[in-house]
Amino acid sequence: MLRLLLAAPFAVLAVPAHAATGETVSPWVALAYLVAGVFFILALRGLSSPATSRTGNRFGMVGMLIAVVTTLMTHWPMQSSGNCDNLKLSDGATFGFCTEIFVIDWASFGEILAAIAIGALIGITIARRIAMTAMPELVAGFHSLVGLAAVLVGWAAYLNPDAFGLFVEIDRIVDLDVENIMMGISSVSKVEMGLGIAIGAITFSGSVIAFLKLSGKMSGSPILLPARHVINLGTLAAIIVLTALFAMAGPDETLPLIIALTVLAFVIGFLLIIPIGGADMPVVVSMLNSYSGWAAAAMGFTLGNTAMIITGALVGSSGAILSYIMCRAMNRSFISVIAGGFGADDGGGASGEPREQRPYKQGSAADAAFMLEQAEKVIIIPGYGMAVAQAQHALREMTDVLEEKGVEVKFAIHPVAGRMPGHMNVLLAEASVDYDKVFELEDINSEFSQADVAFIIGANDVVNPAAKTDKSSPIYGMPVFDVDKAKQVFFIKRSMGGVGYAGVDNDVFYMDQTMMLLSDAKKMVEEIVKALD
């Protein structure tokens, strides 16, 4: 979540560090931006552990406050009024002079305050009303706004370069002893501008598709276009060529190029995300977050704004590292994720054909409560179904009851569980589950062979043994929890009709030691708690 905190307000910083006046940056301003950058780094460090995540968020808030206030104070809207007069000296000579008075432009200042107030009101309203289950699509939606802001700032700098300090001398032509100075945007600035607009547009359209998939307004299954790889590579190549032509073109030749560049970037963002299946959405969200950071950094170079460069680089690099970590956790390459098709309807268990009806054991809350009481060690594996049912608080209550009865309870979190990075950690933290009870896959997977009960609530693909045994499965190679090694498995699921987001059946449903608890997750856990009492 911090990456949103760092990236979302960057449009507020999107003013040049030195305007067209050519003034150098004050060392105090540079120092303030440096302090803000340190707070951002501390914020990322804090978010590396659930125990320090709240402190990390506070560091990020302080850093962004310093950056925004510094930007506003150094670019206070001013108006100037001048008056010229003649002064007659004692020797009869006349001396002409002019005075210029700078006053606050209250009209522009009011517009800035109004924009901040409107944004704050929208942010507060969303924060109060959004459900934790809707957090993944909210993150994707915010990423789209960051990308759109980058596009708008880039276009503003292109249309009015003088206001951004970008209208500079680009050539001198001497003709018949007359020197003509050609003014315009430098090639370097145009490259930075083109990259910022392109990355921002890709982030915007890609995030919109991710939002639609995560919110259920579009199918989570991949949409595979014919020759999609050729189309994507061709479009990316065209964007690179257009950026080069835009940088080299004269002032009167750039408008068609930047329009074409922007349109193609919007299109490629759409094309890159629609073939990616729902199971890869956590990686996609992190990847789009990284894109938004690089867009901000590119605009920071264009505008000479240190805060934007620092913020964008932190967001971009942290998002890229997180994407790599999650891809490694899925035993898949980053390129294979971008290529898309994971969870396609034309392969594996996602063919849409009726699945073979296999026998399974179904139990009740009373059955589960009795066996949980007899257990010495229980490992709980939460998934997106827990988030949908909002069962995290009931689950914590069940944990407390079991621990009072002497049962050891641990939580196992898969890196790609849920619909965004850290989704399950956020929900468990909201329910006040102790951080020292929450473990990552590599830290707890070896303990399932000593566990009396593996309690699966809302997870599916991350416990599917097909990832280890079925080479034809779309999730083959993804590290999963070894729940099949536990003595007893309880699997809470709404019904037997559904499958995981990857669209494949799960052999855990049919194992001898598995008891299916078919019900709403929250209702089932609450019934188990009552039975335990």
Short mmCIF file of C-alpha atoms in Angstrom, two decimals:
data_model
loop_
_atom_site.label_atom_id
_atom_site.label_comp_id
_atom_site.label_asym_id
_atom_site.label_seq_id
_atom_site.Cartn_x
_atom_site.Cartn_y
_atom_site.Cartn_z
CA MET A 1 0.00 0.00 0.00
CA LEU A 2 2.87 2.39 0.59
CA ARG A 3 3.69 2.43 -3.12
CA LEU A 4 0.28 4.02 -3.62
CA LEU A 5 1.11 6.56 -0.95
CA LEU A 6 4.33 7.43 -2.77
CA ALA A 7 2.98 7.41 -6.31
CA ALA A 8 -0.55 8.78 -6.15
CA PRO A 9 0.20 12.41 -5.23
CA PHE A 10 3.05 12.87 -7.70
CA ALA A 11 0.96 15.16 -9.92
CA VAL A 12 1.09 17.70 -7.10
CA LEU A 13 4.87 17.69 -7.46
CA ALA A 14 4.70 18.04 -11.24
CA VAL A 15 6.01 21.55 -11.46
CA PRO A 16 9.54 22.38 -12.59
CA ALA A 17 12.22 22.76 -9.99
CA HIS A 18 13.41 25.77 -11.95
CA ALA A 19 10.98 27.74 -14.06
CA ALA A 20 11.66 29.58 -17.29
CA THR A 21 13.47 32.28 -15.32
CA GLY A 22 16.49 29.99 -15.19
CA GLU A 23 16.82 30.30 -11.43
CA THR A 24 18.88 27.64 -9.74
CA VAL A 25 17.37 25.39 -7.13
CA SER A 26 17.76 26.64 -3.57
CA PRO A 27 19.95 24.36 -1.43
CA TRP A 28 17.19 24.39 1.19
CA VAL A 29 14.73 23.05 -1.37
CA ALA A 30 17.17 20.32 -2.39
CA LEU A 31 17.68 19.48 1.28
CA ALA A 32 13.92 19.27 1.89
CA TYR A 33 13.50 16.90 -1.07
CA LEU A 34 16.41 14.82 0.21
CA VAL A 35 14.80 14.56 3.66
CA ALA A 36 11.53 13.53 1.98
CA GLY A 37 13.43 10.85 0.06
CA VAL A 38 14.95 9.52 3.28
CA PHE A 39 11.46 9.25 4.79
CA PHE A 40 10.31 7.33 1.71
CA ILE A 41 13.19 4.87 2.09
CA LEU A 42 12.39 4.45 5.78
CA ALA A 43 8.77 3.86 4.81
CA LEU A 44 9.71 1.02 2.47
CA ARG A 45 11.96 -0.41 5.16
CA GLY A 46 9.09 -0.29 7.64
CA LEU A 47 6.76 -2.10 5.28
CA SER A 48 9.19 -5.01 5.01
CA SER A 49 7.65 -6.42 8.19
CA PRO A 50 4.02 -6.50 9.35
CA ALA A 51 5.17 -5.48 12.83
CA THR A 52 6.59 -2.18 11.54
CA SER A 53 4.16 -1.54 8.69
CA ARG A 54 2.17 1.13 10.55
CA THR A 55 5.36 3.05 11.30
CA GLY A 56 6.39 2.66 7.67
CA ASN A 57 3.13 4.16 6.48
CA ARG A 58 3.58 7.12 8.83
CA PHE A 59 7.08 7.72 7.49
CA GLY A 60 5.66 7.72 3.96
CA MET A 61 2.97 10.21 4.90
CA VAL A 62 5.50 12.57 6.50
CA GLY A 63 7.80 12.32 3.50
CA MET A 64 5.02 13.10 1.05
CA LEU A 65 3.85 16.02 3.21
CA ILE A 66 7.37 17.50 3.16
CA ALA A 67 7.64 17.06 -0.62
CA VAL A 68 4.23 18.59 -1.38
CA VAL A 69 4.63 21.55 0.99
CA THR A 70 8.13 22.26 -0.35
CA THR A 71 6.84 22.23 -3.92
CA LEU A 72 3.96 24.56 -3.13
CA MET A 73 6.12 26.98 -1.12
CA THR A 74 8.77 27.25 -3.82
CA HIS A 75 6.23 27.78 -6.60
CA TRP A 76 3.80 30.07 -4.83
CA PRO A 77 1.46 31.66 -7.42
CA MET A 78 2.52 35.30 -7.82
CA GLN A 79 1.44 38.24 -9.99
CA SER A 80 3.66 41.17 -10.85
CA SER A 81 2.69 44.77 -11.51
CA GLY A 82 5.11 47.37 -12.81
CA ASN A 83 5.30 51.16 -12.86
CA CYS A 84 7.83 53.28 -14.72
CA ASP A 85 8.72 56.93 -14.06
CA ASN A 86 11.39 59.54 -14.79
CA LEU A 87 13.57 61.08 -12.08
CA LYS A 88 15.10 64.49 -12.79
CA LEU A 89 18.57 64.83 -11.29
CA SER A 90 20.13 68.05 -9.89
CA ASP A 91 22.29 68.53 -12.96
CA GLY A 92 19.21 68.52 -15.14
CA ALA A 93 19.70 65.00 -16.42
CA THR A 94 16.71 62.69 -16.50
CA PHE A 95 16.93 59.15 -15.12
CA GLY A 96 14.27 56.62 -16.05
CA PHE A 97 13.42 53.77 -13.72
CA CYS A 98 10.79 51.09 -13.31
CA THR A 99 9.56 49.26 -10.25
CA GLU A 100 8.02 45.80 -10.21
CA ILE A 101 5.90 44.59 -7.31
CA PHE A 102 5.13 40.91 -6.75
CA VAL A 103 1.91 40.01 -4.97
CA ILE A 104 0.24 36.68 -4.27
CA ASP A 105 -2.07 35.53 -7.04
CA TRP A 106 -4.96 34.66 -4.75
CA ALA A 107 -7.10 33.41 -7.62
CA SER A 108 -4.52 30.76 -8.59
CA PHE A 109 -3.87 30.02 -4.93
CA GLY A 110 -7.57 29.39 -4.45
CA GLU A 111 -7.60 27.00 -7.40
CA ILE A 112 -4.74 25.01 -5.87
CA LEU A 113 -6.47 24.83 -2.49
CA ALA A 114 -9.74 23.82 -4.16
CA ALA A 115 -8.01 21.01 -6.09
CA ILE A 116 -6.32 19.76 -2.89
CA ALA A 117 -9.63 19.92 -1.00
CA ILE A 118 -11.50 18.00 -3.72
CA GLY A 119 -8.79 15.33 -3.88
CA ALA A 120 -8.69 15.02 -0.10
CA LEU A 121 -12.48 14.69 0.09
CA ILE A 122 -12.49 11.95 -2.56
CA GLY A 123 -9.64 10.13 -0.82
CA ILE A 124 -11.24 10.29 2.63
CA THR A 125 -14.58 9.12 1.25
CA ILE A 126 -13.00 6.15 -0.52
CA ALA A 127 -10.92 5.23 2.54
CA ARG A 128 -14.00 5.20 4.77
CA ARG A 129 -16.32 3.35 2.42
CA ILE A 130 -14.12 0.84 0.62
CA ALA A 131 -14.34 -2.73 1.85
CA MET A 132 -11.14 -4.68 2.41
CA THR A 133 -12.36 -7.19 -0.17
CA ALA A 134 -12.35 -4.40 -2.76
CA MET A 135 -8.79 -3.33 -1.98
CA PRO A 136 -7.18 -5.05 -5.04
CA GLU A 137 -9.38 -3.22 -7.54
CA LEU A 138 -8.92 0.01 -5.59
CA VAL A 139 -5.15 -0.36 -5.93
CA ALA A 140 -5.51 -0.96 -9.67
CA GLY A 141 -7.82 2.05 -9.94
CA PHE A 142 -5.32 4.31 -8.17
CA HIS A 143 -2.56 3.07 -10.46
CA SER A 144 -4.64 4.13 -13.46
CA LEU A 145 -4.92 7.65 -12.01
CA VAL A 146 -1.15 7.84 -11.53
CA GLY A 147 -0.63 6.83 -15.15
CA LEU A 148 -3.21 9.33 -16.39
CA ALA A 149 -1.57 12.08 -14.33
CA ALA A 150 1.77 11.32 -16.02
CA VAL A 151 0.14 11.60 -19.45
CA LEU A 152 -1.58 14.89 -18.59
CA VAL A 153 1.57 16.42 -17.09
CA GLY A 154 3.56 15.37 -20.15
CA TRP A 155 1.03 16.95 -22.49
CA ALA A 156 0.90 20.10 -20.38
CA ALA A 157 4.69 20.39 -20.61
CA TYR A 158 4.51 19.85 -24.38
CA LEU A 159 1.76 22.41 -24.99
CA ASN A 160 3.23 25.06 -22.68
CA PRO A 161 6.95 24.35 -22.36
CA ASP A 162 7.76 27.91 -21.27
CA ALA A 163 5.73 27.47 -18.08
CA PHE A 164 7.75 24.35 -17.25
CA GLY A 165 11.14 25.83 -18.01
CA LEU A 166 11.52 23.68 -21.13
CA PHE A 167 11.43 26.44 -23.81
CA VAL A 168 15.14 26.79 -24.49
CA GLU A 169 17.48 27.69 -27.32
CA ILE A 170 17.85 24.70 -29.59
CA ASP A 171 19.71 26.23 -32.57
CA ARG A 172 21.38 29.38 -33.91
CA ILE A 173 21.25 30.25 -37.60
CA VAL A 174 23.38 33.05 -39.07
CA ASP A 175 22.06 34.41 -42.38
CA LEU A 176 23.62 37.54 -43.96
CA ASP A 177 25.17 38.56 -40.67
CA VAL A 178 21.80 38.21 -38.96
CA GLU A 179 21.72 35.69 -36.14
CA ASN A 180 18.42 33.88 -35.70
CA ILE A 181 17.84 31.96 -32.49
CA MET A 182 15.48 29.00 -32.70
CA MET A 183 13.60 28.22 -29.49
CA GLY A 184 11.87 24.98 -28.59
CA ILE A 185 12.03 21.85 -26.45
CA SER A 186 15.42 20.13 -26.36
CA SER A 187 15.80 16.62 -27.73
CA VAL A 188 16.70 15.23 -24.31
CA SER A 189 13.58 16.75 -22.76
CA LYS A 190 11.46 15.33 -25.58
CA VAL A 191 12.85 11.84 -25.00
CA GLU A 192 12.05 12.10 -21.29
CA MET A 193 8.62 13.53 -22.10
CA GLY A 194 7.87 10.81 -24.62
CA LEU A 195 8.90 8.06 -22.21
CA GLY A 196 6.81 9.56 -19.42
CA ILE A 197 3.73 9.83 -21.61
CA ALA A 198 4.19 6.32 -23.04
CA ILE A 199 4.73 4.61 -19.69
CA GLY A 200 1.90 6.62 -18.12
CA ALA A 201 -0.52 5.70 -20.91
CA ILE A 202 0.42 2.02 -20.66
CA THR A 203 -0.11 2.17 -16.91
CA PHE A 204 -3.50 3.85 -17.30
CA SER A 205 -5.08 1.52 -19.85
CA GLY A 206 -3.48 -1.59 -18.31
CA SER A 207 -4.72 -0.63 -14.85
CA VAL A 208 -8.23 -0.04 -16.16
CA ILE A 209 -8.31 -3.61 -17.53
CA ALA A 210 -6.89 -4.94 -14.25
CA PHE A 211 -9.58 -3.02 -12.33
CA LEU A 212 -12.32 -4.50 -14.51
CA LYS A 213 -10.96 -8.04 -14.08
CA LEU A 214 -10.50 -7.72 -10.31
CA SER A 215 -13.91 -6.15 -9.74
CA GLY A 216 -15.66 -8.86 -11.76
CA LYS A 217 -16.85 -6.45 -14.46
CA MET A 218 -14.73 -8.39 -16.95
CA SER A 219 -13.96 -12.11 -17.03
CA GLY A 220 -10.83 -13.04 -15.11
CA SER A 221 -9.97 -15.57 -17.80
CA PRO A 222 -7.36 -14.57 -20.40
CA ILE A 223 -8.65 -13.07 -23.64
CA LEU A 224 -6.26 -14.39 -26.26
CA LEU A 225 -6.04 -12.43 -29.50
CA PRO A 226 -4.70 -14.08 -32.66
CA ALA A 227 -1.02 -13.24 -33.25
CA ARG A 228 -1.03 -11.20 -30.03
CA HIS A 229 2.74 -11.47 -29.54
CA VAL A 230 3.42 -10.11 -33.03
CA ILE A 231 0.93 -7.28 -32.48
CA ASN A 232 2.42 -6.39 -29.10
CA LEU A 233 6.02 -6.44 -30.29
CA GLY A 234 5.10 -4.41 -33.38
CA THR A 235 3.27 -1.83 -31.29
CA LEU A 236 6.14 -1.53 -28.82
CA ALA A 237 8.61 -1.12 -31.69
CA ALA A 238 6.41 1.60 -33.19
CA ILE A 239 6.35 3.45 -29.84
CA ILE A 240 10.16 3.35 -29.65
CA VAL A 241 10.49 4.64 -33.22
CA LEU A 242 7.93 7.39 -32.62
CA THR A 243 9.79 8.48 -29.48
CA ALA A 244 13.02 8.77 -31.48
CA LEU A 245 11.32 10.69 -34.30
CA PHE A 246 9.62 12.96 -31.78
CA ALA A 247 13.00 13.77 -30.21
CA MET A 248 14.59 14.60 -33.56
CA ALA A 249 11.66 16.44 -35.16
CA GLY A 250 11.50 20.20 -35.54
CA PRO A 251 9.06 22.32 -33.49
CA ASP A 252 6.44 22.29 -36.27
CA GLU A 253 6.57 18.53 -36.84
CA THR A 254 6.07 17.09 -33.36
CA LEU A 255 2.29 17.24 -32.83
CA PRO A 256 1.30 14.27 -35.06
CA LEU A 257 4.13 12.22 -33.57
CA ILE A 258 3.20 12.79 -29.93
CA ILE A 259 -0.48 12.10 -30.70
CA ALA A 260 0.40 8.80 -32.38
CA LEU A 261 2.77 7.94 -29.52
CA THR A 262 0.06 8.54 -26.92
CA VAL A 263 -2.61 6.56 -28.78
CA LEU A 264 -0.34 3.54 -29.35
CA ALA A 265 0.74 3.57 -25.70
CA PHE A 266 -2.89 3.48 -24.57
CA VAL A 267 -3.52 0.59 -26.97
CA ILE A 268 -0.50 -1.49 -25.90
CA GLY A 269 -1.51 -1.16 -22.24
CA PHE A 270 -4.84 -2.70 -23.12
CA LEU A 271 -3.26 -5.44 -25.25
CA LEU A 272 -0.69 -6.36 -22.60
CA ILE A 273 -3.19 -6.99 -19.80
CA ILE A 274 -6.23 -8.64 -21.42
CA PRO A 275 -4.39 -11.93 -22.15
CA ILE A 276 -3.23 -12.25 -18.52
CA GLY A 277 -5.39 -14.55 -16.40
CA GLY A 278 -6.75 -13.86 -12.95
CA ALA A 279 -4.22 -16.08 -11.19
CA ASP A 280 -1.46 -13.70 -12.29
CA MET A 281 -3.27 -10.58 -11.07
CA PRO A 282 -1.03 -10.05 -7.99
CA VAL A 283 1.98 -9.89 -10.32
CA VAL A 284 0.10 -7.58 -12.70
CA VAL A 285 -0.86 -5.17 -9.91
CA SER A 286 2.76 -5.01 -8.74
CA MET A 287 4.01 -4.63 -12.31
CA LEU A 288 1.62 -1.76 -13.06
CA ASN A 289 2.69 -0.11 -9.83
CA SER A 290 6.27 -0.30 -11.05
CA TYR A 291 5.26 1.25 -14.38
CA SER A 292 3.63 4.17 -12.58
CA GLY A 293 6.85 4.80 -10.68
CA TRP A 294 8.98 4.88 -13.82
CA ALA A 295 6.47 7.24 -15.44
CA ALA A 296 6.82 9.61 -12.48
CA ALA A 297 10.62 9.37 -12.57
CA ALA A 298 10.70 10.16 -16.31
CA MET A 299 8.52 13.23 -15.72
CA GLY A 300 10.80 14.20 -12.83
CA PHE A 301 13.76 14.35 -15.20
CA THR A 302 11.73 16.36 -17.71
CA LEU A 303 10.68 18.91 -15.10
CA GLY A 304 13.90 18.87 -13.10
CA ASN A 305 11.99 17.92 -9.94
CA THR A 306 14.16 15.94 -7.53
CA ALA A 307 11.23 14.74 -5.43
CA MET A 308 9.53 13.17 -8.43
CA ILE A 309 12.73 11.44 -9.49
CA ILE A 310 13.32 9.99 -6.01
CA THR A 311 9.69 8.98 -5.53
CA GLY A 312 9.35 7.48 -8.99
CA ALA A 313 12.60 5.54 -8.71
CA LEU A 314 11.59 4.09 -5.33
CA VAL A 315 8.13 3.10 -6.57
CA GLY A 316 9.43 1.70 -9.84
CA SER A 317 12.26 -0.33 -8.35
CA SER A 318 10.26 -1.67 -5.40
CA GLY A 319 7.42 -2.70 -7.70
CA ALA A 320 9.83 -4.43 -10.08
CA ILE A 321 11.55 -6.29 -7.22
CA LEU A 322 8.21 -7.39 -5.79
CA SER A 323 7.09 -8.60 -9.23
CA TYR A 324 10.28 -10.65 -9.50
CA ILE A 325 9.80 -12.13 -6.02
CA MET A 326 6.24 -13.19 -6.81
CA CYS A 327 7.21 -14.64 -10.19
CA ARG A 328 9.90 -16.66 -8.43
CA ALA A 329 7.31 -17.82 -5.89
CA MET A 330 5.18 -19.05 -8.80
CA ASN A 331 8.21 -20.66 -10.50
CA ARG A 332 7.43 -18.63 -13.59
CA SER A 333 9.44 -16.09 -15.52
CA PHE A 334 8.37 -12.48 -15.73
CA ILE A 335 8.23 -12.79 -19.52
CA SER A 336 5.79 -15.72 -19.27
CA VAL A 337 3.47 -13.62 -17.12
CA ILE A 338 3.58 -10.71 -19.58
CA ALA A 339 3.02 -13.13 -22.46
CA GLY A 340 -0.28 -14.02 -20.80
CA GLY A 341 -2.60 -16.94 -21.22
CA PHE A 342 -2.30 -18.34 -17.70
CA GLY A 343 -5.65 -19.84 -16.74
CA ALA A 344 -6.93 -19.79 -20.31
CA ASP A 345 -10.25 -21.34 -21.09
CA ASP A 346 -8.74 -23.60 -23.70
CA GLY A 347 -6.43 -25.62 -21.49
CA GLY A 348 -6.15 -27.63 -18.36
CA GLY A 349 -9.19 -27.75 -16.17
CA ALA A 350 -10.59 -24.52 -17.52
CA SER A 351 -12.13 -25.96 -20.68
CA GLY A 352 -15.61 -25.19 -19.53
CA GLU A 353 -16.63 -28.84 -19.85
CA PRO A 354 -18.35 -30.51 -16.86
CA ARG A 355 -15.79 -31.94 -14.46
CA GLU A 356 -15.81 -35.60 -13.54
CA GLN A 357 -17.89 -36.20 -10.43
CA ARG A 358 -15.60 -37.76 -7.82
CA PRO A 359 -16.47 -38.90 -4.30
CA TYR A 360 -15.58 -36.63 -1.41
CA LYS A 361 -16.24 -36.45 2.32
CA GLN A 362 -18.45 -33.70 3.67
CA GLY A 363 -18.52 -32.71 7.33
CA SER A 364 -20.19 -30.23 9.64
CA ALA A 365 -19.01 -27.50 11.96
CA ALA A 366 -19.45 -29.87 14.92
CA ASP A 367 -17.24 -32.48 13.26
CA ALA A 368 -14.52 -29.90 12.60
CA ALA A 369 -14.75 -28.47 16.12
CA PHE A 370 -14.34 -31.90 17.72
CA MET A 371 -11.23 -32.75 15.69
CA LEU A 372 -9.72 -29.28 16.15
CA GLU A 373 -10.04 -29.65 19.92
CA GLN A 374 -8.11 -32.92 19.78
CA ALA A 375 -5.32 -31.43 17.68
CA GLU A 376 -1.97 -30.25 18.99
CA LYS A 377 -0.95 -28.21 15.96
CA VAL A 378 -3.18 -26.46 13.40
CA ILE A 379 -1.99 -24.56 10.32
CA ILE A 380 -4.51 -22.19 8.72
CA ILE A 381 -4.18 -21.34 5.02
CA PRO A 382 -6.31 -18.29 4.10
CA GLY A 383 -7.18 -17.27 0.57
CA TYR A 384 -9.33 -14.91 -1.41
CA GLY A 385 -12.51 -16.71 -0.31
CA MET A 386 -11.80 -15.56 3.23
CA ALA A 387 -11.60 -11.98 1.98
CA VAL A 388 -14.88 -12.26 0.07
CA ALA A 389 -16.68 -13.67 3.12
CA GLN A 390 -14.89 -11.20 5.45
CA ALA A 391 -14.19 -14.11 7.76
CA GLN A 392 -10.88 -12.85 9.18
CA HIS A 393 -12.36 -11.66 12.49
CA ALA A 394 -14.24 -14.92 13.05
CA LEU A 395 -11.03 -16.77 12.19
CA ARG A 396 -9.08 -14.83 14.83
CA GLU A 397 -11.79 -15.65 17.36
CA MET A 398 -11.48 -19.33 16.49
CA THR A 399 -7.72 -19.05 16.89
CA ASP A 400 -8.08 -17.51 20.35
CA VAL A 401 -10.46 -20.29 21.48
CA LEU A 402 -8.14 -23.02 20.22
CA GLU A 403 -5.11 -21.48 21.89
CA GLU A 404 -7.02 -21.30 25.18
CA LYS A 405 -7.48 -25.06 24.82
CA GLY A 406 -3.73 -25.56 24.36
CA VAL A 407 -3.69 -25.93 20.55
CA GLU A 408 -0.77 -24.38 18.66
CA VAL A 409 -2.11 -22.30 15.73
CA LYS A 410 -0.09 -20.85 12.85
CA PHE A 411 -1.06 -19.05 9.63
CA ALA A 412 0.53 -19.91 6.28
CA ILE A 413 0.55 -17.13 3.65
CA HIS A 414 1.39 -17.78 0.02
CA PRO A 415 3.12 -14.90 -1.85
CA VAL A 416 0.37 -14.79 -4.48
CA ALA A 417 -2.63 -15.53 -2.25
CA GLY A 418 -5.50 -13.14 -2.88
CA ARG A 419 -5.66 -10.55 -5.62
CA MET A 420 -2.78 -8.27 -4.72
CA PRO A 421 0.60 -8.51 -2.97
CA GLY A 422 0.16 -8.82 0.79
CA HIS A 423 -3.63 -9.16 0.56
CA MET A 424 -3.89 -11.83 3.26
CA ASN A 425 -1.40 -10.07 5.53
CA VAL A 426 -3.51 -6.91 5.43
CA LEU A 427 -6.69 -8.80 6.31
CA LEU A 428 -5.09 -10.71 9.19
CA ALA A 429 -3.54 -7.51 10.53
CA GLU A 430 -6.96 -5.86 10.38
CA ALA A 431 -8.28 -8.73 12.54
CA SER A 432 -5.42 -8.19 15.04
CA VAL A 433 -3.79 -11.57 14.41
CA ASP A 434 -0.34 -11.55 16.04
CA TYR A 435 2.41 -11.04 13.49
CA ASP A 436 4.54 -13.82 14.97
CA LYS A 437 1.85 -16.36 14.06
CA VAL A 438 1.99 -15.52 10.33
CA PHE A 439 4.55 -17.36 8.18
CA GLU A 440 5.56 -17.33 4.52
CA LEU A 441 5.52 -20.47 2.38
CA GLU A 442 9.24 -21.25 2.60
CA ASP A 443 9.21 -20.85 6.37
CA ILE A 444 6.28 -23.14 7.19
CA ASN A 445 5.90 -25.64 4.37
CA SER A 446 8.09 -28.21 6.10
CA GLU A 447 5.81 -28.16 9.16
CA PHE A 448 2.74 -29.64 7.48
CA SER A 449 4.05 -33.18 8.04
CA GLN A 450 3.91 -32.50 11.80
CA ALA A 451 0.53 -30.73 11.68
CA ASP A 452 -2.58 -32.45 12.95
CA VAL A 453 -4.88 -30.22 10.90
CA ALA A 454 -4.45 -28.10 7.77
CA PHE A 455 -7.35 -25.66 7.84
CA ILE A 456 -7.93 -24.20 4.35
CA ILE A 457 -10.31 -21.25 4.16
CA GLY A 458 -10.91 -19.68 0.77
CA ALA A 459 -7.62 -20.80 -0.80
CA ASN A 460 -7.42 -23.15 -3.78
CA ASP A 461 -4.63 -22.88 -6.34
CA VAL A 462 -1.95 -22.38 -3.65
CA VAL A 463 -2.75 -25.81 -2.14
CA ASN A 464 -3.31 -27.68 -5.39
CA PRO A 465 -0.91 -30.65 -5.73
CA ALA A 466 -1.33 -30.52 -9.52
CA ALA A 467 1.35 -27.81 -9.41
CA LYS A 468 3.80 -30.57 -8.43
CA THR A 469 2.48 -33.59 -10.30
CA ASP A 470 0.59 -32.59 -13.46
CA LYS A 471 2.83 -31.20 -16.19
CA SER A 472 -0.21 -30.35 -18.31
CA SER A 473 -1.65 -28.13 -15.59
CA PRO A 474 -1.41 -24.34 -16.12
CA ILE A 475 -0.10 -24.00 -12.53
CA TYR A 476 2.59 -26.68 -12.90
CA GLY A 477 5.82 -25.58 -11.25
CA MET A 478 4.23 -23.10 -8.85
CA PRO A 479 5.35 -23.78 -5.26
CA VAL A 480 2.31 -24.78 -3.19
CA PHE A 481 1.63 -25.73 0.42
CA ASP A 482 2.10 -29.43 1.21
CA VAL A 483 -1.30 -29.76 2.87
CA ASP A 484 -1.54 -33.37 1.70
CA LYS A 485 1.10 -34.25 4.32
CA ALA A 486 -1.10 -33.10 7.23
CA LYS A 487 -2.97 -35.77 9.20
CA GLN A 488 -6.33 -34.07 8.60
CA VAL A 489 -7.43 -31.41 6.11
CA PHE A 490 -10.47 -29.17 6.52
CA PHE A 491 -11.41 -27.35 3.35
CA ILE A 492 -13.99 -24.56 3.63
CA LYS A 493 -15.60 -23.91 0.28
CA ARG A 494 -18.92 -22.44 -0.73
CA SER A 495 -19.71 -25.37 -3.04
CA MET A 496 -18.06 -28.13 -5.02
CA GLY A 497 -18.96 -26.46 -8.29
CA GLY A 498 -16.19 -23.88 -8.38
CA VAL A 499 -12.48 -24.10 -9.05
CA GLY A 500 -9.56 -21.80 -8.34
CA TYR A 501 -8.77 -18.66 -10.29
CA ALA A 502 -6.48 -20.68 -12.56
CA GLY A 503 -9.49 -22.79 -13.55
CA VAL A 504 -8.21 -26.25 -12.58
CA ASP A 505 -9.69 -28.93 -10.33
CA ASN A 506 -8.03 -29.68 -7.00
CA ASP A 507 -7.20 -33.25 -5.89
CA VAL A 508 -7.13 -32.12 -2.26
CA PHE A 509 -10.96 -32.11 -2.34
CA TYR A 510 -10.98 -35.88 -2.80
CA MET A 511 -8.16 -37.05 -0.49
CA ASP A 512 -8.99 -39.59 2.24
CA GLN A 513 -7.98 -37.21 5.03
CA THR A 514 -9.91 -34.24 3.61
CA MET A 515 -13.27 -33.14 5.02
CA MET A 516 -15.13 -30.58 2.90
CA LEU A 517 -16.99 -27.90 4.87
CA LEU A 518 -19.37 -26.53 2.25
CA SER A 519 -20.70 -23.19 3.41
CA ASP A 520 -20.02 -19.48 3.49
CA ALA A 521 -16.59 -19.14 5.12
CA LYS A 522 -17.61 -16.66 7.80
CA LYS A 523 -20.75 -18.59 8.72
CA MET A 524 -18.86 -21.89 8.95
CA VAL A 525 -16.11 -20.47 11.16
CA GLU A 526 -18.66 -18.84 13.45
CA GLU A 527 -20.46 -22.19 13.78
CA ILE A 528 -17.15 -23.90 14.60
CA VAL A 529 -16.48 -21.30 17.31
CA LYS A 530 -19.92 -21.97 18.84
CA ALA A 531 -19.29 -25.71 18.76
CA LEU A 532 -15.90 -25.22 20.43
CA ASP A 533 -17.53 -23.29 23.26
#
